[in-house]
Amino acid sequence: SWENLEDYGGVASIDVYDGYIYAVGFDENVWKLSIDGTGSWSRVNNGGSVTDISVYDDYIYGVGSDNKVYKHHIDGTGSWTNIENNGGIVSIDVYDGYVYGVGFDSKVYKYNIDGTGSWSQVEDFGNVASIDVYEGYIYAVGFENSVWKHKTSGFESWEKVSDIGSVTNIALYQDNIYGVLGRQVWRRAVV
């Protein structure tokens, strides 16, 4: 079952990295909180705005308001740097040298993290709202707000992980699913 970790109520998107929950607030800034939910949220980025994030190798990757992918150093220094110019992305995660993104068509694509090449389609279900990639699987929130998983390679069927109908964004970390439910951060074990 889900366990509530905080009661701020202003969270739109999350990722978990190195003992912290990173979140996009409704102000489109990035905030962080200890993974156990103690303490208070502290702002990470120095200007700019994003709608979805992923944290990887000490960088925060974000989807800008123009639906292009940017990165920002995790310590808050510097500014957002564009890593791709195509746009059309609504949700991302970074895994194993690739940016995985959900396109306007609700399908999942991947792109080299170094900015070379072009987006390539990973699956063709077309019912994905947001994603997180964990241990070789793409975990996705579908339009009915349930959590599904799919291998990162090959076109195969999605497998339902959770029937909880109010999850809007997820992140996986140390065998737990962290989810945004009712604009708050919740946690449950991966099943």
Tab-separated table of C-alpha atoms in Angstrom:
chain	number	residue	atom	x	y	z
A	1	SER	CA	0.000	0.000	0.000
A	2	TRP	CA	1.017	3.627	-0.483
A	3	GLU	CA	2.649	5.616	2.366
A	4	ASN	CA	2.439	9.438	2.378
A	5	LEU	CA	5.883	11.093	2.734
A	6	GLU	CA	4.979	14.784	2.782
A	7	ASP	CA	1.970	17.062	2.839
A	8	TYR	CA	3.103	20.130	0.892
A	9	GLY	CA	0.569	19.435	-1.844
A	10	GLY	CA	2.313	21.389	-4.605
A	11	VAL	CA	4.181	18.605	-6.442
A	12	ALA	CA	3.699	18.043	-10.190
A	13	SER	CA	6.606	15.731	-11.119
A	14	ILE	CA	9.298	13.811	-9.186
A	15	ASP	CA	12.515	11.843	-9.408
A	16	VAL	CA	14.601	10.253	-6.657
A	17	TYR	CA	18.401	10.418	-6.619
A	18	ASP	CA	21.120	9.918	-4.015
A	19	GLY	CA	18.829	10.052	-0.979
A	20	TYR	CA	16.650	12.962	-2.101
A	21	ILE	CA	13.270	13.399	-3.730
A	22	TYR	CA	13.535	16.005	-6.490
A	23	ALA	CA	10.266	17.598	-7.509
A	24	VAL	CA	8.864	20.103	-9.938
A	25	GLY	CA	6.491	22.356	-8.057
A	26	PHE	CA	3.538	24.076	-9.651
A	27	ASP	CA	5.825	27.125	-9.902
A	28	GLU	CA	7.876	25.048	-12.450
A	29	ASN	CA	11.011	25.247	-10.278
A	30	VAL	CA	12.935	22.210	-8.997
A	31	TRP	CA	12.899	21.471	-5.257
A	32	LYS	CA	14.449	18.692	-3.132
A	33	LEU	CA	13.515	16.927	0.096
A	34	SER	CA	15.169	14.146	2.091
A	35	ILE	CA	13.982	10.723	0.910
A	36	ASP	CA	12.399	9.986	4.304
A	37	GLY	CA	10.231	13.105	4.005
A	38	THR	CA	11.851	14.927	6.937
A	39	GLY	CA	12.932	18.546	6.810
A	40	SER	CA	11.558	21.037	4.335
A	41	TRP	CA	11.706	21.503	0.575
A	42	SER	CA	14.661	23.574	-0.710
A	43	ARG	CA	14.881	25.136	-4.172
A	44	VAL	CA	17.578	23.672	-6.451
A	45	ASN	CA	17.550	25.526	-9.773
A	46	ASN	CA	18.557	29.097	-10.440
A	47	GLY	CA	15.786	30.369	-12.717
A	48	GLY	CA	14.169	28.808	-15.751
A	49	SER	CA	11.145	26.583	-15.674
A	50	VAL	CA	10.476	22.892	-16.337
A	51	THR	CA	7.425	20.653	-16.264
A	52	ASP	CA	9.036	17.202	-15.789
A	53	ILE	CA	12.480	16.076	-14.551
A	54	SER	CA	14.971	13.233	-14.288
A	55	VAL	CA	18.172	13.267	-12.235
A	56	TYR	CA	21.209	11.389	-13.602
A	57	ASP	CA	24.980	11.673	-13.007
A	58	ASP	CA	24.698	14.892	-10.972
A	59	TYR	CA	22.532	16.659	-13.567
A	60	ILE	CA	18.845	17.455	-13.565
A	61	TYR	CA	17.300	16.872	-16.986
A	62	GLY	CA	14.066	18.718	-17.569
A	63	VAL	CA	11.327	19.251	-20.111
A	64	GLY	CA	11.049	22.973	-20.746
A	65	SER	CA	7.841	24.883	-21.410
A	66	ASP	CA	8.782	24.594	-25.127
A	67	ASN	CA	8.775	20.751	-24.756
A	68	LYS	CA	12.528	20.538	-25.461
A	69	VAL	CA	14.993	18.747	-23.145
A	70	TYR	CA	17.456	20.725	-21.007
A	71	LYS	CA	19.973	19.927	-18.281
A	72	HIS	CA	21.102	21.813	-15.170
A	73	HIS	CA	23.846	20.944	-12.662
A	74	ILE	CA	22.367	19.349	-9.532
A	75	ASP	CA	24.179	21.758	-7.195
A	76	GLY	CA	22.138	24.643	-8.608
A	77	THR	CA	25.031	26.429	-10.295
A	78	GLY	CA	24.808	27.614	-13.884
A	79	SER	CA	21.684	27.670	-15.988
A	80	TRP	CA	19.566	25.287	-18.065
A	81	THR	CA	21.388	24.052	-21.210
A	82	ASN	CA	19.449	22.719	-24.199
A	83	ILE	CA	20.492	19.183	-25.242
A	84	GLU	CA	18.010	18.652	-28.096
A	85	ASN	CA	16.063	20.975	-30.384
A	86	ASN	CA	13.191	18.876	-31.709
A	87	GLY	CA	10.667	19.508	-28.937
A	88	GLY	CA	7.504	17.462	-28.756
A	89	ILE	CA	8.370	15.808	-25.407
A	90	VAL	CA	6.066	15.879	-22.347
A	91	SER	CA	7.819	13.530	-19.876
A	92	ILE	CA	11.382	12.163	-19.574
A	93	ASP	CA	13.709	9.873	-17.726
A	94	VAL	CA	17.443	9.288	-18.225
A	95	TYR	CA	18.803	5.751	-18.088
A	96	ASP	CA	21.941	4.010	-19.340
A	97	GLY	CA	23.121	6.844	-21.605
A	98	TYR	CA	19.721	7.655	-23.108
A	99	VAL	CA	16.994	10.194	-22.518
A	100	TYR	CA	13.656	8.364	-22.700
A	101	GLY	CA	10.789	10.669	-23.574
A	102	VAL	CA	7.036	10.570	-23.986
A	103	GLY	CA	6.041	12.382	-27.154
A	104	PHE	CA	2.916	14.381	-27.980
A	105	ASP	CA	1.560	11.117	-29.456
A	106	SER	CA	1.856	9.427	-25.993
A	107	LYS	CA	4.442	6.919	-27.273
A	108	VAL	CA	7.908	6.383	-25.764
A	109	TYR	CA	11.106	7.378	-27.609
A	110	LYS	CA	14.804	7.460	-26.722
A	111	TYR	CA	17.622	9.859	-27.580
A	112	ASN	CA	21.406	9.766	-26.954
A	113	ILE	CA	22.215	11.703	-23.785
A	114	ASP	CA	25.160	13.383	-25.560
A	115	GLY	CA	22.719	15.071	-27.954
A	116	THR	CA	23.756	13.174	-31.078
A	117	GLY	CA	21.418	11.298	-33.371
A	118	SER	CA	17.651	11.551	-33.342
A	119	TRP	CA	14.723	10.247	-31.318
A	120	SER	CA	13.867	6.568	-31.980
A	121	GLN	CA	10.579	4.946	-31.015
A	122	VAL	CA	10.763	2.322	-28.235
A	123	GLU	CA	7.121	1.210	-28.024
A	124	ASP	CA	3.871	1.785	-29.898
A	125	PHE	CA	1.126	1.528	-27.253
A	126	GLY	CA	0.426	5.263	-27.339
A	127	ASN	CA	-1.255	5.503	-23.933
A	128	VAL	CA	1.631	6.853	-21.816
A	129	ALA	CA	1.470	10.064	-19.775
A	130	SER	CA	4.764	9.915	-17.793
A	131	ILE	CA	7.683	7.478	-17.338
A	132	ASP	CA	10.583	6.320	-15.203
A	133	VAL	CA	13.147	3.713	-16.292
A	134	TYR	CA	14.435	1.240	-13.694
A	135	GLU	CA	16.474	-1.973	-14.031
A	136	GLY	CA	15.774	-2.447	-17.745
A	137	TYR	CA	12.065	-1.609	-17.607
A	138	ILE	CA	10.124	1.494	-18.548
A	139	TYR	CA	7.559	2.171	-15.833
A	140	ALA	CA	4.735	4.335	-17.088
A	141	VAL	CA	1.662	6.093	-15.866
A	142	GLY	CA	-1.086	5.547	-18.430
A	143	PHE	CA	-4.004	7.863	-19.110
A	144	GLU	CA	-6.155	5.928	-16.626
A	145	ASN	CA	-3.418	6.731	-14.043
A	146	SER	CA	-2.384	3.126	-13.337
A	147	VAL	CA	1.306	2.107	-13.337
A	148	TRP	CA	2.535	-0.212	-16.131
A	149	LYS	CA	5.962	-1.629	-17.100
A	150	HIS	CA	7.618	-2.539	-20.417
A	151	LYS	CA	11.161	-3.709	-21.303
A	152	THR	CA	13.445	-0.981	-22.650
A	153	SER	CA	14.036	-3.040	-25.789
A	154	GLY	CA	11.518	-4.670	-28.102
A	155	PHE	CA	7.880	-4.058	-28.894
A	156	GLU	CA	5.943	-6.209	-26.448
A	157	SER	CA	2.898	-5.948	-24.213
A	158	TRP	CA	2.758	-3.686	-21.179
A	159	GLU	CA	2.262	-5.366	-17.784
A	160	LYS	CA	0.101	-3.630	-15.150
A	161	VAL	CA	1.969	-3.017	-11.862
A	162	SER	CA	-0.557	-0.996	-9.858
A	163	ASP	CA	-4.298	-0.417	-10.030
A	164	ILE	CA	-4.124	2.784	-7.996
A	165	GLY	CA	-6.139	5.226	-10.075
A	166	SER	CA	-4.748	8.546	-8.903
A	167	VAL	CA	-1.005	8.315	-9.668
A	168	THR	CA	0.078	11.111	-12.033
A	169	ASN	CA	3.894	10.780	-12.000
A	170	ILE	CA	6.365	8.142	-10.728
A	171	ALA	CA	10.023	7.536	-9.885
A	172	LEU	CA	11.649	4.250	-8.847
A	173	TYR	CA	14.506	4.046	-6.349
A	174	GLN	CA	15.879	1.194	-4.216
A	175	ASP	CA	12.950	-1.166	-4.905
A	176	ASN	CA	10.309	1.467	-4.158
A	177	ILE	CA	7.892	3.348	-6.399
A	178	TYR	CA	7.538	7.007	-5.463
A	179	GLY	CA	4.373	8.506	-6.866
A	180	VAL	CA	2.580	11.812	-7.063
A	181	LEU	CA	-0.938	11.287	-5.758
A	182	GLY	CA	-3.122	14.278	-5.032
A	183	ARG	CA	-0.112	16.597	-5.550
A	184	GLN	CA	1.746	14.892	-2.675
A	185	VAL	CA	4.630	12.372	-2.675
A	186	TRP	CA	3.805	8.796	-1.699
A	187	ARG	CA	5.869	5.578	-1.642
A	188	ARG	CA	5.211	1.848	-1.987
A	189	ALA	CA	7.311	-1.252	-2.645
A	190	VAL	CA	7.827	-2.377	-6.232
A	191	VAL	CA	5.738	-5.495	-6.732
